[in-house]
């Protein structure tokens, strides 16, 4: 039977690439994002491959999350796969200079938003005793780097929550895992540096991961046999050895 996947942050980057990858394989899609125009375009593009429903909300807004997910039409109500992808970095400052709004934005989306969406979806999975949750972590969830402080903390929290979910949902046969990418060339750095030209340097001088590389891995993870769960996967571009070591040719 065709599966249904809900993807947060589907309008760009890894979420967008994952939506396209899943669509190729006919998976029914619930695409969530803050930008209605992008959701509309995506729906138009993917409609020919699979059933698509869009939900326009900000995962930071608790009520909006529950209203949107509770409003799903009957034929999209059963969510087999949840991809908790939405999240961002804001700023790259030493802790003593950190901006409170940046901190709030990261904790509210990367940690609390992920929790709200999970809370809205998990009850139907426990009821059916099936489901698959993939949280998009980061290499920043595995190690802390200079000025990464709060972003790294938020991604460490994502990995802790992944473990917590896997433990608590174990009796229900629900798969839970995390995919943790290093440097992926997306709007990520534009957002982190608030449009500053410095963002352009992040992906220069080496071949960064592309969003499609991660989408490919996510599709691999969701297509393993029922007894196989990809619990935790760290993915770097070949040029990257750690958060602070990248072999660049400039
Ligand atoms: C994105 C990777 O190195 O910018 O999560 O933290 S990094």
mmCIF file of C-alpha atoms and ligand atoms in Angstrom:
data_model
loop_
_atom_site.group_PDB
_atom_site.id
_atom_site.type_symbol
_atom_site.label_atom_id
_atom_site.label_comp_id
_atom_site.label_asym_id
_atom_site.label_seq_id
_atom_site.Cartn_x
_atom_site.Cartn_y
_atom_site.Cartn_z
ATOM 1 C CA UNK A 1 0.000 0.000 0.000
ATOM 2 C CA UNK A 2 1.197 3.529 -0.717
ATOM 3 C CA UNK A 3 2.777 5.139 2.306
ATOM 4 C CA UNK A 4 2.230 8.715 3.432
ATOM 5 C CA UNK A 5 5.075 10.930 4.644
ATOM 6 C CA UNK A 6 4.911 14.266 6.429
ATOM 7 C CA UNK A 7 7.955 16.462 5.828
ATOM 8 C CA UNK A 8 8.582 19.692 7.734
ATOM 9 C CA UNK A 9 10.635 22.441 6.131
ATOM 10 C CA UNK A 10 9.702 21.059 2.708
ATOM 11 C CA UNK A 11 10.081 24.325 0.795
ATOM 12 C CA UNK A 12 13.878 24.357 0.634
ATOM 13 C CA UNK A 13 17.107 22.436 1.133
ATOM 14 C CA UNK A 14 17.010 18.884 2.460
ATOM 15 C CA UNK A 15 13.224 18.959 2.944
ATOM 16 C CA UNK A 16 12.636 20.037 -0.648
ATOM 17 C CA UNK A 17 15.018 17.412 -2.030
ATOM 18 C CA UNK A 18 13.410 14.732 0.137
ATOM 19 C CA UNK A 19 9.942 15.685 -1.119
ATOM 20 C CA UNK A 20 11.197 15.299 -4.690
ATOM 21 C CA UNK A 21 12.893 11.967 -3.943
ATOM 22 C CA UNK A 22 9.837 10.526 -2.209
ATOM 23 C CA UNK A 23 7.564 11.764 -5.013
ATOM 24 C CA UNK A 24 9.665 9.856 -7.572
ATOM 25 C CA UNK A 25 8.711 6.703 -5.696
ATOM 26 C CA UNK A 26 5.024 7.583 -5.443
ATOM 27 C CA UNK A 27 4.945 8.193 -1.687
ATOM 28 C CA UNK A 28 1.967 10.373 -0.750
ATOM 29 C CA UNK A 29 3.224 13.652 0.691
ATOM 30 C CA UNK A 30 2.151 16.110 3.349
ATOM 31 C CA UNK A 31 4.455 19.041 2.743
ATOM 32 C CA UNK A 32 4.798 21.592 5.532
ATOM 33 C CA UNK A 33 6.382 25.018 5.365
ATOM 34 C CA UNK A 34 6.025 28.701 6.099
ATOM 35 C CA UNK A 35 6.053 29.905 2.485
ATOM 36 C CA UNK A 36 2.706 29.300 0.795
ATOM 37 C CA UNK A 37 3.939 30.314 -2.673
ATOM 38 C CA UNK A 38 6.732 27.738 -2.533
ATOM 39 C CA UNK A 39 4.338 25.083 -1.223
ATOM 40 C CA UNK A 40 1.994 25.808 -4.146
ATOM 41 C CA UNK A 41 4.801 25.487 -6.696
ATOM 42 C CA UNK A 42 6.034 22.280 -5.105
ATOM 43 C CA UNK A 43 2.547 20.786 -5.106
ATOM 44 C CA UNK A 44 2.136 21.659 -8.776
ATOM 45 C CA UNK A 45 5.520 20.065 -9.601
ATOM 46 C CA UNK A 46 4.963 16.859 -7.660
ATOM 47 C CA UNK A 47 1.240 16.316 -8.222
ATOM 48 C CA UNK A 48 1.930 14.287 -11.346
ATOM 49 C CA UNK A 49 3.965 11.728 -9.394
ATOM 50 C CA UNK A 50 2.000 11.290 -6.182
ATOM 51 C CA UNK A 51 -0.800 12.614 -3.986
ATOM 52 C CA UNK A 52 0.248 15.884 -2.346
ATOM 53 C CA UNK A 53 -1.289 17.913 0.469
ATOM 54 C CA UNK A 54 0.316 21.108 1.755
ATOM 55 C CA UNK A 55 0.165 22.587 5.243
ATOM 56 C CA UNK A 56 1.231 26.172 5.757
ATOM 57 C CA UNK A 57 2.364 26.820 9.330
ATOM 58 C CA UNK A 58 5.383 27.752 11.417
ATOM 59 C CA UNK A 59 6.542 24.871 13.638
ATOM 60 C CA UNK A 60 7.420 27.455 16.309
ATOM 61 C CA UNK A 61 3.695 28.131 16.772
ATOM 62 C CA UNK A 62 2.319 25.378 19.009
ATOM 63 C CA UNK A 63 -1.367 25.969 18.194
ATOM 64 C CA UNK A 64 -0.708 26.282 14.468
ATOM 65 C CA UNK A 65 1.085 22.898 14.505
ATOM 66 C CA UNK A 66 -1.826 21.073 16.143
ATOM 67 C CA UNK A 67 -4.493 22.894 14.114
ATOM 68 C CA UNK A 68 -2.721 22.081 10.839
ATOM 69 C CA UNK A 69 -2.102 18.414 11.581
ATOM 70 C CA UNK A 70 -5.585 17.901 13.037
ATOM 71 C CA UNK A 71 -7.076 19.478 9.897
ATOM 72 C CA UNK A 72 -5.675 16.823 7.546
ATOM 73 C CA UNK A 73 -8.276 15.375 5.191
ATOM 74 C CA UNK A 74 -9.260 11.723 5.675
ATOM 75 C CA UNK A 75 -7.023 10.418 2.852
ATOM 76 C CA UNK A 76 -3.944 12.073 4.411
ATOM 77 C CA UNK A 77 -4.707 11.327 8.050
ATOM 78 C CA UNK A 78 -2.590 8.193 8.357
ATOM 79 C CA UNK A 79 1.034 9.293 8.566
ATOM 80 C CA UNK A 80 3.490 6.404 8.137
ATOM 81 C CA UNK A 81 6.675 8.438 7.967
ATOM 82 C CA UNK A 82 7.549 11.676 9.765
ATOM 83 C CA UNK A 83 10.606 13.596 8.601
ATOM 84 C CA UNK A 84 11.413 16.234 11.219
ATOM 85 C CA UNK A 85 13.572 18.354 8.978
ATOM 86 C CA UNK A 86 12.652 21.996 9.679
ATOM 87 C CA UNK A 87 15.305 23.922 11.557
ATOM 88 C CA UNK A 88 17.893 26.607 11.128
ATOM 89 C CA UNK A 89 20.985 28.286 12.498
ATOM 90 C CA UNK A 90 20.861 31.974 13.401
ATOM 91 C CA UNK A 91 24.149 33.734 14.002
ATOM 92 C CA UNK A 92 27.638 32.415 14.709
ATOM 93 C CA UNK A 93 28.767 34.451 17.701
ATOM 94 C CA UNK A 94 30.742 33.728 20.848
ATOM 95 C CA UNK A 95 28.371 32.986 23.726
ATOM 96 C CA UNK A 96 29.100 36.335 25.418
ATOM 97 C CA UNK A 97 27.952 38.199 22.294
ATOM 98 C CA UNK A 98 25.015 35.987 21.427
ATOM 99 C CA UNK A 99 21.744 37.512 20.314
ATOM 100 C CA UNK A 100 18.714 36.499 22.391
ATOM 101 C CA UNK A 101 16.383 36.510 19.393
ATOM 102 C CA UNK A 102 18.752 34.172 17.552
ATOM 103 C CA UNK A 103 18.825 31.844 20.550
ATOM 104 C CA UNK A 104 15.031 31.832 20.795
ATOM 105 C CA UNK A 105 14.626 31.177 17.075
ATOM 106 C CA UNK A 106 16.962 28.164 17.174
ATOM 107 C CA UNK A 107 15.580 26.592 20.330
ATOM 108 C CA UNK A 108 11.982 27.301 19.262
ATOM 109 C CA UNK A 109 12.268 25.667 15.865
ATOM 110 C CA UNK A 110 15.034 23.071 16.164
ATOM 111 C CA UNK A 111 13.930 21.704 19.542
ATOM 112 C CA UNK A 112 10.433 22.847 20.516
ATOM 113 C CA UNK A 113 9.030 22.827 16.972
ATOM 114 C CA UNK A 114 10.300 19.296 16.445
ATOM 115 C CA UNK A 115 8.630 18.292 19.709
ATOM 116 C CA UNK A 116 5.287 19.896 18.798
ATOM 117 C CA UNK A 117 5.127 18.186 15.410
ATOM 118 C CA UNK A 118 6.138 14.851 16.937
ATOM 119 C CA UNK A 119 3.537 15.213 19.674
ATOM 120 C CA UNK A 120 0.870 15.879 17.039
ATOM 121 C CA UNK A 121 1.804 12.810 14.975
ATOM 122 C CA UNK A 122 2.978 10.153 17.457
ATOM 123 C CA UNK A 123 -0.418 9.204 19.004
ATOM 124 C CA UNK A 124 -1.679 7.783 15.721
ATOM 125 C CA UNK A 125 1.555 5.809 15.330
ATOM 126 C CA UNK A 126 1.331 4.310 18.827
ATOM 127 C CA UNK A 127 -2.331 3.464 18.173
ATOM 128 C CA UNK A 128 -1.466 1.627 14.935
ATOM 129 C CA UNK A 129 1.751 0.238 16.437
ATOM 130 C CA UNK A 130 3.707 1.286 13.368
ATOM 131 C CA UNK A 131 5.505 4.277 11.984
ATOM 132 C CA UNK A 132 8.916 5.711 11.198
ATOM 133 C CA UNK A 133 10.328 8.977 12.500
ATOM 134 C CA UNK A 134 13.520 10.457 11.114
ATOM 135 C CA UNK A 135 14.953 13.525 12.798
ATOM 136 C CA UNK A 136 17.428 15.606 10.830
ATOM 137 C CA UNK A 137 20.248 16.255 13.237
ATOM 138 C CA UNK A 138 23.650 17.660 12.348
ATOM 139 C CA UNK A 139 27.331 17.012 12.876
ATOM 140 C CA UNK A 140 26.789 19.950 15.285
ATOM 141 C CA UNK A 141 24.809 17.503 17.394
ATOM 142 C CA UNK A 142 27.897 15.347 17.783
ATOM 143 C CA UNK A 143 30.554 17.959 18.515
ATOM 144 C CA UNK A 144 30.617 21.587 19.570
ATOM 145 C CA UNK A 145 32.667 24.064 17.543
ATOM 146 C CA UNK A 146 33.756 27.651 18.245
ATOM 147 C CA UNK A 147 30.795 30.067 18.196
ATOM 148 C CA UNK A 148 28.395 27.186 17.525
ATOM 149 C CA UNK A 149 27.215 27.162 21.171
ATOM 150 C CA UNK A 150 23.407 27.416 21.004
ATOM 151 C CA UNK A 151 23.023 25.891 17.536
ATOM 152 C CA UNK A 152 25.172 22.942 18.642
ATOM 153 C CA UNK A 153 23.118 22.657 21.837
ATOM 154 C CA UNK A 154 19.893 22.568 19.815
ATOM 155 C CA UNK A 155 21.236 19.784 17.607
ATOM 156 C CA UNK A 156 22.596 17.851 20.606
ATOM 157 C CA UNK A 157 19.021 18.086 21.894
ATOM 158 C CA UNK A 158 17.699 16.676 18.604
ATOM 159 C CA UNK A 159 19.949 13.633 19.010
ATOM 160 C CA UNK A 160 18.958 13.222 22.675
ATOM 161 C CA UNK A 161 15.293 13.421 21.697
ATOM 162 C CA UNK A 162 15.874 10.866 18.946
ATOM 163 C CA UNK A 163 17.245 8.442 21.528
ATOM 164 C CA UNK A 164 14.449 9.274 23.941
ATOM 165 C CA UNK A 165 11.800 8.687 21.285
ATOM 166 C CA UNK A 166 13.416 5.421 20.214
ATOM 167 C CA UNK A 167 13.374 4.182 23.816
ATOM 168 C CA UNK A 168 9.832 5.275 24.637
ATOM 169 C CA UNK A 169 8.351 4.164 21.316
ATOM 170 C CA UNK A 170 10.171 0.812 21.357
ATOM 171 C CA UNK A 171 7.160 -1.077 22.795
ATOM 172 C CA UNK A 172 5.083 0.107 19.826
ATOM 173 C CA UNK A 173 7.427 -1.119 17.078
ATOM 174 C CA UNK A 174 7.998 2.418 15.801
ATOM 175 C CA UNK A 175 11.326 3.091 14.090
ATOM 176 C CA UNK A 176 13.146 6.256 15.199
ATOM 177 C CA UNK A 177 16.460 7.440 13.802
ATOM 178 C CA UNK A 178 18.561 10.498 13.065
ATOM 179 C CA UNK A 179 20.504 11.522 10.001
ATOM 180 C CA UNK A 180 23.209 14.032 10.916
ATOM 181 C CA UNK A 181 24.774 15.882 7.999
ATOM 182 C CA UNK A 182 27.854 18.050 8.025
ATOM 183 C CA UNK A 183 28.197 20.796 5.421
ATOM 184 C CA UNK A 184 25.254 20.748 2.993
ATOM 185 C CA UNK A 185 24.972 23.483 0.386
ATOM 186 C CA UNK A 186 21.535 25.030 1.035
ATOM 187 C CA UNK A 187 20.085 28.340 2.232
ATOM 188 C CA UNK A 188 21.444 27.334 5.662
ATOM 189 C CA UNK A 189 24.386 29.739 5.669
ATOM 190 C CA UNK A 190 22.380 32.579 4.101
ATOM 191 C CA UNK A 191 20.015 32.300 7.056
ATOM 192 C CA UNK A 192 22.801 31.848 9.627
ATOM 193 C CA UNK A 193 24.642 34.950 8.405
ATOM 194 C CA UNK A 194 21.435 36.893 7.662
ATOM 195 C CA UNK A 195 22.259 37.351 3.990
ATOM 196 C CA UNK A 196 25.842 38.555 4.618
ATOM 197 C CA UNK A 197 28.268 37.826 1.769
ATOM 198 C CA UNK A 198 30.367 35.712 4.159
ATOM 199 C CA UNK A 199 27.754 32.975 3.623
ATOM 200 C CA UNK A 200 29.070 32.474 0.086
ATOM 201 C CA UNK A 201 32.452 31.375 1.439
ATOM 202 C CA UNK A 202 31.099 28.467 3.438
ATOM 203 C CA UNK A 203 30.692 26.157 0.447
ATOM 204 C CA UNK A 204 33.637 27.387 -1.625
ATOM 205 C CA UNK A 205 36.884 25.540 -2.363
ATOM 206 C CA UNK A 206 35.501 22.002 -1.989
ATOM 207 C CA UNK A 207 32.510 19.955 -2.981
ATOM 208 C CA UNK A 208 29.908 20.287 -0.234
ATOM 209 C CA UNK A 209 27.115 17.780 0.243
ATOM 210 C CA UNK A 210 24.064 18.596 -1.851
ATOM 211 C CA UNK A 211 20.533 18.331 -0.417
ATOM 212 C CA UNK A 212 19.884 15.472 -2.866
ATOM 213 C CA UNK A 213 22.715 13.460 -1.239
ATOM 214 C CA UNK A 214 20.866 13.551 2.078
ATOM 215 C CA UNK A 215 17.468 12.929 0.451
ATOM 216 C CA UNK A 216 18.937 9.805 -1.135
ATOM 217 C CA UNK A 217 20.083 8.575 2.284
ATOM 218 C CA UNK A 218 16.707 9.358 3.866
ATOM 219 C CA UNK A 219 15.000 7.332 1.138
ATOM 220 C CA UNK A 220 17.445 4.479 1.821
ATOM 221 C CA UNK A 221 16.587 4.654 5.535
ATOM 222 C CA UNK A 222 12.830 4.467 4.963
ATOM 223 C CA UNK A 223 13.092 1.544 2.551
ATOM 224 C CA UNK A 224 14.968 -0.893 4.822
ATOM 225 C CA UNK A 225 13.152 -4.107 5.745
ATOM 226 C CA UNK A 226 10.847 -3.960 8.791
ATOM 227 C CA UNK A 227 13.494 -5.373 11.166
ATOM 228 C CA UNK A 228 16.171 -2.805 10.182
ATOM 229 C CA UNK A 229 16.283 0.676 11.709
ATOM 230 C CA UNK A 230 18.982 3.183 10.744
ATOM 231 C CA UNK A 231 19.340 4.623 14.237
ATOM 232 C CA UNK A 232 22.049 7.222 13.789
ATOM 233 C CA UNK A 233 23.971 8.280 10.710
ATOM 234 C CA UNK A 234 26.697 10.951 10.462
ATOM 235 C CA UNK A 235 27.346 12.148 6.903
ATOM 236 C CA UNK A 236 30.186 14.442 5.813
ATOM 237 C CA UNK A 237 31.342 15.606 2.416
ATOM 238 C CA UNK A 238 34.606 13.825 1.641
ATOM 239 C CA UNK A 239 36.493 17.098 2.102
ATOM 240 C CA UNK A 240 35.232 17.433 5.679
ATOM 241 C CA UNK A 241 36.798 15.494 8.549
ATOM 242 C CA UNK A 242 35.132 17.295 11.455
ATOM 243 C CA UNK A 243 33.169 20.471 12.133
ATOM 244 C CA UNK A 244 36.379 22.485 12.075
ATOM 245 C CA UNK A 245 38.464 20.618 9.496
ATOM 246 C CA UNK A 246 37.645 21.026 5.811
ATOM 247 C CA UNK A 247 40.167 20.471 3.031
ATOM 248 C CA UNK A 248 39.687 23.501 0.804
ATOM 249 C CA UNK A 249 41.438 24.398 -2.417
ATOM 250 C CA UNK A 250 41.147 28.130 -2.891
HETATM 251 C C1 LIG B 1 25.011 22.160 9.661
HETATM 252 C C2 LIG B 1 26.449 21.830 9.735
HETATM 253 O O1 LIG B 1 28.788 22.557 10.394
HETATM 254 O O2 LIG B 1 27.231 24.333 9.920
HETATM 255 O O3 LIG B 1 24.269 21.649 10.693
HETATM 256 O O4 LIG B 1 27.028 23.058 11.928
HETATM 257 S S1 LIG B 1 27.385 23.008 10.531
#
